[in-house]
PDB file of C-alpha atoms in Angstrom:
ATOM      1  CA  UNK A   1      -8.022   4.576 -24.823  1.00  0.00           C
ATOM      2  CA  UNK A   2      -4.817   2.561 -25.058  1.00  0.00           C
ATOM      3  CA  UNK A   3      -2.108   1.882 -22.748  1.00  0.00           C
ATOM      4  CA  UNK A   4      -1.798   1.112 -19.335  1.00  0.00           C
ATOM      5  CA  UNK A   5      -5.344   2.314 -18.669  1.00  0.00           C
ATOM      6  CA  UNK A   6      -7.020   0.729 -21.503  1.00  0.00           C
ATOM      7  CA  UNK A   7     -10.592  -0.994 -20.911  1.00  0.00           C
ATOM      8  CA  UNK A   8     -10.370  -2.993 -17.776  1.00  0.00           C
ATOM      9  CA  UNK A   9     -10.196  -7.050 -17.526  1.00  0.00           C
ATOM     10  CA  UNK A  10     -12.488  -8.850 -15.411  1.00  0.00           C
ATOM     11  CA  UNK A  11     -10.980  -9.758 -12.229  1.00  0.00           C
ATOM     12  CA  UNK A  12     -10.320 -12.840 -11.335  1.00  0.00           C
ATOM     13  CA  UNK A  13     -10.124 -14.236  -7.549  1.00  0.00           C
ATOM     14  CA  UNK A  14      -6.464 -13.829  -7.084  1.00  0.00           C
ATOM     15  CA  UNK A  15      -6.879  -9.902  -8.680  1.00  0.00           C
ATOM     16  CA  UNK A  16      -9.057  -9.449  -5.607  1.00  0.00           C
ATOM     17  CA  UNK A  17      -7.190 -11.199  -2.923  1.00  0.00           C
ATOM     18  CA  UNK A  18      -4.024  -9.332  -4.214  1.00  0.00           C
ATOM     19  CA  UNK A  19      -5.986  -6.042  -4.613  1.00  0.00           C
ATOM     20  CA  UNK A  20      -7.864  -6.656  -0.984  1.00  0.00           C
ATOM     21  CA  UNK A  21      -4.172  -7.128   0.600  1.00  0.00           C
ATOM     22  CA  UNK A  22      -3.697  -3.089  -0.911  1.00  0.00           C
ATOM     23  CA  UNK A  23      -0.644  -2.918  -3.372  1.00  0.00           C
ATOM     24  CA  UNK A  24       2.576  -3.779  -1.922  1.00  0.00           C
ATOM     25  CA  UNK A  25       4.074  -0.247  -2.764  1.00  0.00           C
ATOM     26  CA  UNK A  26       1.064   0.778  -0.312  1.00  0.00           C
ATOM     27  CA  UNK A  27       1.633  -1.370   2.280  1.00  0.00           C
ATOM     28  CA  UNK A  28       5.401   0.020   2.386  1.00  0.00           C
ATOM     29  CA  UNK A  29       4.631   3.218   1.790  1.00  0.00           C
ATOM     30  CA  UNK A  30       2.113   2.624   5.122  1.00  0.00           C
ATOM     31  CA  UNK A  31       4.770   1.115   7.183  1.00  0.00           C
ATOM     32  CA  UNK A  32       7.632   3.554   6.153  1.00  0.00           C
ATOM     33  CA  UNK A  33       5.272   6.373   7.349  1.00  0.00           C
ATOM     34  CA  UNK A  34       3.864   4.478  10.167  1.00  0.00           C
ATOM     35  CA  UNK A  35       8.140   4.335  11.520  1.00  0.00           C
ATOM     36  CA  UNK A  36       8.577   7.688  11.114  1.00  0.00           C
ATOM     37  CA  UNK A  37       5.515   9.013  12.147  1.00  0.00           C
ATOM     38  CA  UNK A  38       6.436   7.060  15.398  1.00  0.00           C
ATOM     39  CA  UNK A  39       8.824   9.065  16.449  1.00  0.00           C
ATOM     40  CA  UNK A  40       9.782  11.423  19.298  1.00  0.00           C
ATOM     41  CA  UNK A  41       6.618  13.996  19.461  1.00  0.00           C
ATOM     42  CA  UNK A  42       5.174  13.256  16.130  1.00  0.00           C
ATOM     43  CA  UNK A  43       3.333  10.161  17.793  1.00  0.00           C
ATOM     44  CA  UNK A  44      -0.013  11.465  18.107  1.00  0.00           C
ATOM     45  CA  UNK A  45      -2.638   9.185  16.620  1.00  0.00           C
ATOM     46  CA  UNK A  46      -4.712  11.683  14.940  1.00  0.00           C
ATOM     47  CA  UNK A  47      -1.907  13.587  13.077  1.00  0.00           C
ATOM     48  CA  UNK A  48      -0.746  10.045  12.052  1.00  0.00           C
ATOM     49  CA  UNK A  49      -4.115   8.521  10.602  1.00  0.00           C
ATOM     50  CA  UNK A  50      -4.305  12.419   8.748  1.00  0.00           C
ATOM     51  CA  UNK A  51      -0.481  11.774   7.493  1.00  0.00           C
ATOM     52  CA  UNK A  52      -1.451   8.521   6.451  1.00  0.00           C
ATOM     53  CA  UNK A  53      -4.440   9.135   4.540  1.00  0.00           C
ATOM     54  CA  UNK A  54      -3.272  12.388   2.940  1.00  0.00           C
ATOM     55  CA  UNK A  55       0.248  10.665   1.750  1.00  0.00           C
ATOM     56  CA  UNK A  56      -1.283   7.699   0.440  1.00  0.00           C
ATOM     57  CA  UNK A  57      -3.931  10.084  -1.018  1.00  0.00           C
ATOM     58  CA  UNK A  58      -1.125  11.810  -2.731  1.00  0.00           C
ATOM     59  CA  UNK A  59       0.917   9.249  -4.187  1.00  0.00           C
ATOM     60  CA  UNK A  60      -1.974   7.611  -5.860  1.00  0.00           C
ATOM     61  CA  UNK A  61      -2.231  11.182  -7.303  1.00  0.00           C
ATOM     62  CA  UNK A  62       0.867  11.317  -8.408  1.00  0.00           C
ATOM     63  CA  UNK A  63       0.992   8.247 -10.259  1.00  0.00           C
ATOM     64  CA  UNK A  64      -2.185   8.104 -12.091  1.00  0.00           C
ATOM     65  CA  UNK A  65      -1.211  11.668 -12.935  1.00  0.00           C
ATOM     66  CA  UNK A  66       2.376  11.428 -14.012  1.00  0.00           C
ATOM     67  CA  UNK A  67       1.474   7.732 -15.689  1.00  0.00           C
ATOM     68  CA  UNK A  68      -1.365   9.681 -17.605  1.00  0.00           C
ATOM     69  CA  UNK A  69       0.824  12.786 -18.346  1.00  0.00           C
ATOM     70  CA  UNK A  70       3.229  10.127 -20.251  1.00  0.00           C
ATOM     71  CA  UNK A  71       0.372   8.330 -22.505  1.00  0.00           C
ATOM     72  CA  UNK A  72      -0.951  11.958 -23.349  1.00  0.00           C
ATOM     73  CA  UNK A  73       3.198  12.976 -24.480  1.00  0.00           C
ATOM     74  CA  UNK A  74       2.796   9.774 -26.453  1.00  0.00           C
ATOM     75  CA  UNK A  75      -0.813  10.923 -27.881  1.00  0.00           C
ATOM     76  CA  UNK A  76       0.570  14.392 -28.184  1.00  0.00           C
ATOM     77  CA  UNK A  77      -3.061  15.419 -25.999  1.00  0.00           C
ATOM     78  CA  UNK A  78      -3.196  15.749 -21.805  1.00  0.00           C
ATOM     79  CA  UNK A  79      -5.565  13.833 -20.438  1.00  0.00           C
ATOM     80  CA  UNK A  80      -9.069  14.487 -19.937  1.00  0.00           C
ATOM     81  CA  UNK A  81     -11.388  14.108 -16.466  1.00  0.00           C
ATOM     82  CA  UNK A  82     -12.558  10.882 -17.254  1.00  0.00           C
ATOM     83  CA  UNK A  83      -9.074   9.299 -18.087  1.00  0.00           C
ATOM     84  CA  UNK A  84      -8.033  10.809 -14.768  1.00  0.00           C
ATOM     85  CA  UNK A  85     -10.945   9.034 -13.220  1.00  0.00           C
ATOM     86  CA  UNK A  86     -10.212   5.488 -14.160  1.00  0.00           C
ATOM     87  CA  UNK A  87      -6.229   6.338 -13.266  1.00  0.00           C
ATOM     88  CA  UNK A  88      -7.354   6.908 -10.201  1.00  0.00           C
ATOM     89  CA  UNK A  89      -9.175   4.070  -9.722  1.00  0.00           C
ATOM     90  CA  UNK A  90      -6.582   1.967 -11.190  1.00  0.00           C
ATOM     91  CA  UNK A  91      -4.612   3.325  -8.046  1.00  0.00           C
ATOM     92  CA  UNK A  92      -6.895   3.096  -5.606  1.00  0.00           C
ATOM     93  CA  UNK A  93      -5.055  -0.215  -3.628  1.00  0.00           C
ATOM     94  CA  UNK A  94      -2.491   1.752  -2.953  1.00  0.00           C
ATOM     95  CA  UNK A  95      -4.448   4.117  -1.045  1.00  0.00           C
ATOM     96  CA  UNK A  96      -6.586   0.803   0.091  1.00  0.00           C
ATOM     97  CA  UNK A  97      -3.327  -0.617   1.552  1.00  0.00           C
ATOM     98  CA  UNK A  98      -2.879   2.307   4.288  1.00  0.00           C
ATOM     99  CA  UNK A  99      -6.671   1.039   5.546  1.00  0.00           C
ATOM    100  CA  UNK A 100      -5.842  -1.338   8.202  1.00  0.00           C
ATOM    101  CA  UNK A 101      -3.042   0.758   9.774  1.00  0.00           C
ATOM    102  CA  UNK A 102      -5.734   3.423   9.909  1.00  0.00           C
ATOM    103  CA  UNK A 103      -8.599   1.216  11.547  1.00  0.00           C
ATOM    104  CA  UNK A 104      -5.593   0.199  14.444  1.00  0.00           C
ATOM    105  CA  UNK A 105      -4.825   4.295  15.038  1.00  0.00           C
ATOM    106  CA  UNK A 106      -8.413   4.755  15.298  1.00  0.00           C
ATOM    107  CA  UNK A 107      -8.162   2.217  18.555  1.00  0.00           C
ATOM    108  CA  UNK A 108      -5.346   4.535  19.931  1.00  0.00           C
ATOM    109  CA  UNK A 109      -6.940   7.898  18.984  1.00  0.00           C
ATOM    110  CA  UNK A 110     -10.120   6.474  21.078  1.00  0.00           C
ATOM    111  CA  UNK A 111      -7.976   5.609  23.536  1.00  0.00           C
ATOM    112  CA  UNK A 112      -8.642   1.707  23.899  1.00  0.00           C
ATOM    113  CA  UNK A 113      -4.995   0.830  23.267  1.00  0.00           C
ATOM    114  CA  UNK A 114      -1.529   2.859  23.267  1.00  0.00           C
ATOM    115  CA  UNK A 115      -0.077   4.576  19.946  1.00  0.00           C
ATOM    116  CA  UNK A 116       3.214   2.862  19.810  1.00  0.00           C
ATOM    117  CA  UNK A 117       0.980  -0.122  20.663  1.00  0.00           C
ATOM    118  CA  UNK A 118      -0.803   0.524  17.603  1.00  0.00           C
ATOM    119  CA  UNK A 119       2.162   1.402  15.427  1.00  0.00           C
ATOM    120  CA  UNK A 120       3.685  -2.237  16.484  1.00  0.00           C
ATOM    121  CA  UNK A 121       0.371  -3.794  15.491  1.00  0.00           C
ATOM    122  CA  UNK A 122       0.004  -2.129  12.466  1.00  0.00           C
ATOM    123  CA  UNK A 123       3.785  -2.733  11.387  1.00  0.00           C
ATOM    124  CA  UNK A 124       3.302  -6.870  12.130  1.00  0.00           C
ATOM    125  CA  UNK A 125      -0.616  -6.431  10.417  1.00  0.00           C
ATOM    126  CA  UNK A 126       1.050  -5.166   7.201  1.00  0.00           C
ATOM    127  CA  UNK A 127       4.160  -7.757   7.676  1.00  0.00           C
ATOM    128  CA  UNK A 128       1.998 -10.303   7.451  1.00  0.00           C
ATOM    129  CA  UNK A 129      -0.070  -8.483   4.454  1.00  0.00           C
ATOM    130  CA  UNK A 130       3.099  -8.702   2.354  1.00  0.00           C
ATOM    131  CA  UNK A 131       3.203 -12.329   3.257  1.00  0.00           C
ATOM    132  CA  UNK A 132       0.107 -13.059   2.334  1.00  0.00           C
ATOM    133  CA  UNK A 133       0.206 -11.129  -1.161  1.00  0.00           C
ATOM    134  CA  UNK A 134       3.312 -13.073  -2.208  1.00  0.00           C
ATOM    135  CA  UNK A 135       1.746 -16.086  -1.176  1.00  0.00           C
ATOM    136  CA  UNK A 136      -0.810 -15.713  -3.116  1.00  0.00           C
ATOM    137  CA  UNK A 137       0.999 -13.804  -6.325  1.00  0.00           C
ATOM    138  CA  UNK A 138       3.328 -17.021  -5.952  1.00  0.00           C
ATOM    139  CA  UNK A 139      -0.094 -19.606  -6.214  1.00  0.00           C
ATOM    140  CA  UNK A 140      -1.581 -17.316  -9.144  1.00  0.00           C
ATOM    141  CA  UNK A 141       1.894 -18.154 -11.107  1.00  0.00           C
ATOM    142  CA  UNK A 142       1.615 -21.580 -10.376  1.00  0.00           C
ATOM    143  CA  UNK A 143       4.303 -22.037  -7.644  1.00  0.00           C
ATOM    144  CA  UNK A 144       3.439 -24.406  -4.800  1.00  0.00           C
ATOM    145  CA  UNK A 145       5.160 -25.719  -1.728  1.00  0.00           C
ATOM    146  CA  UNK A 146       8.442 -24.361  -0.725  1.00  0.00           C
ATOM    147  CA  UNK A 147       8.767 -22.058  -3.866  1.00  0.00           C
ATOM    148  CA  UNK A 148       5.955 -20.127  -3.256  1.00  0.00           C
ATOM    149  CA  UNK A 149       6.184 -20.042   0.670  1.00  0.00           C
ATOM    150  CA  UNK A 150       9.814 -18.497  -0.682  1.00  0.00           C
ATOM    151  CA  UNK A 151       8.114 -15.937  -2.917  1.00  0.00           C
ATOM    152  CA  UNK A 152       5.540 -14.848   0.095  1.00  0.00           C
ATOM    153  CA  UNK A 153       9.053 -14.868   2.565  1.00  0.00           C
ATOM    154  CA  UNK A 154      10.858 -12.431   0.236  1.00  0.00           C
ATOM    155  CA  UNK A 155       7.546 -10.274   0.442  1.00  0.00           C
ATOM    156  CA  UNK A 156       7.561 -10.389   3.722  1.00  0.00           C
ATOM    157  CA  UNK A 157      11.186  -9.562   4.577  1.00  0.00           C
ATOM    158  CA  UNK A 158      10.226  -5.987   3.271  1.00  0.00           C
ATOM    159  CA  UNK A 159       7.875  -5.538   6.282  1.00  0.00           C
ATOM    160  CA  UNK A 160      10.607  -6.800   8.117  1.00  0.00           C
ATOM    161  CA  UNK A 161      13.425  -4.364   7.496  1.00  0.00           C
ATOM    162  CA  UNK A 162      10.806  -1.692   8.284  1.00  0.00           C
ATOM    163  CA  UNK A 163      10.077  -3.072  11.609  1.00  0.00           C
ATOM    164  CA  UNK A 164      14.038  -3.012  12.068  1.00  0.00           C
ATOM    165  CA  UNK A 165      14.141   0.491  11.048  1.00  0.00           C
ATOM    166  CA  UNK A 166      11.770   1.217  13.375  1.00  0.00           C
ATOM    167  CA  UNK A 167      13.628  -0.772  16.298  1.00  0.00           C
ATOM    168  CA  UNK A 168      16.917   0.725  15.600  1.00  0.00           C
ATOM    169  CA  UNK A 169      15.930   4.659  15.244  1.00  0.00           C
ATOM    170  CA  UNK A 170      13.170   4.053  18.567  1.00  0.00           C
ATOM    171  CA  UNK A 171      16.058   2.776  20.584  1.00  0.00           C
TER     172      UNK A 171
END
């Protein structure tokens, strides 16, 4: 199969720290729900960790599928199970990344700390995620020092604005 789902490389280190981080489109995708999930009644733990997993669930759907749906125009064929598979899997951080907001709802569905509690946490968890993952996209490309404390900054400003958002339509 050619294209973007061609036979997988082997990963290196830095494709598993990156792809243990989640995606950074997950991560966001996590913390946009994660604010607006927050809000007024809608800040139920259980609903939100079902929100979470079925959104992220269906976005990785939707991109393996529309991403397949434009090599098979290409090929002039749709794709078959097993192309859909490895799409799938080729997705799968982006589902990953909604994980550790998930395991900190789980503490407030239990009851052993407060839902906007673990919203907060979450938020700053996946903050410093997007840190981390520039930080270490910036060392695979060969930046040190200041330049790639920059790149892992501008990552991080994402989570950020999120937690702003979240401020400013909470208050």
């Amino acid at each position: 199969m050619s294209g973007r789902f061609a036979t997988p490389r082997r990963q290196t280190w830095a494709d598993r720290i990156l792809s243990g981080s989640g995606s950074v489109y997950g991560t966001i995708l996590t913390s946009s729900l994660l604010v607006s999930l927050s809000s007024g009644e809608r800040g139920n733990a259980w609903v939100m960790i079902a929100a979470l997993a079925i959104a992220e669930s269906v976005f990785a759907l939707a991109h393996a599928w529309s991403a397949l749906l434009i090599e098979g125009h290409a090929r002039a064929r749709l794709p078959g199970p097993a192309e859909l598979g490895h799409a799938l899997g080729h997705e799968w951080p982006l589902v990953k990344a909604s994980l550790p907001a998930i395991a900190i709802l789980l503490l407030a569905a239990i009851g052993l700390i407060g839902v906007d509690t673990a919203v907060n946490l979450a938020l700053a968890v996946n903050t410093a995620v997007l840190f981390a993952g520039g930080l270490a996209l910036a060392w695979v490309a060969g930046l040190r020092g200041l330049k790639a404390l920059a790149v892992g900054l501008v990552a991080c400003v994402l989570g950020l604005v999120l937690i702003i958002l979240k401020i400013w339509v909470h208050h």
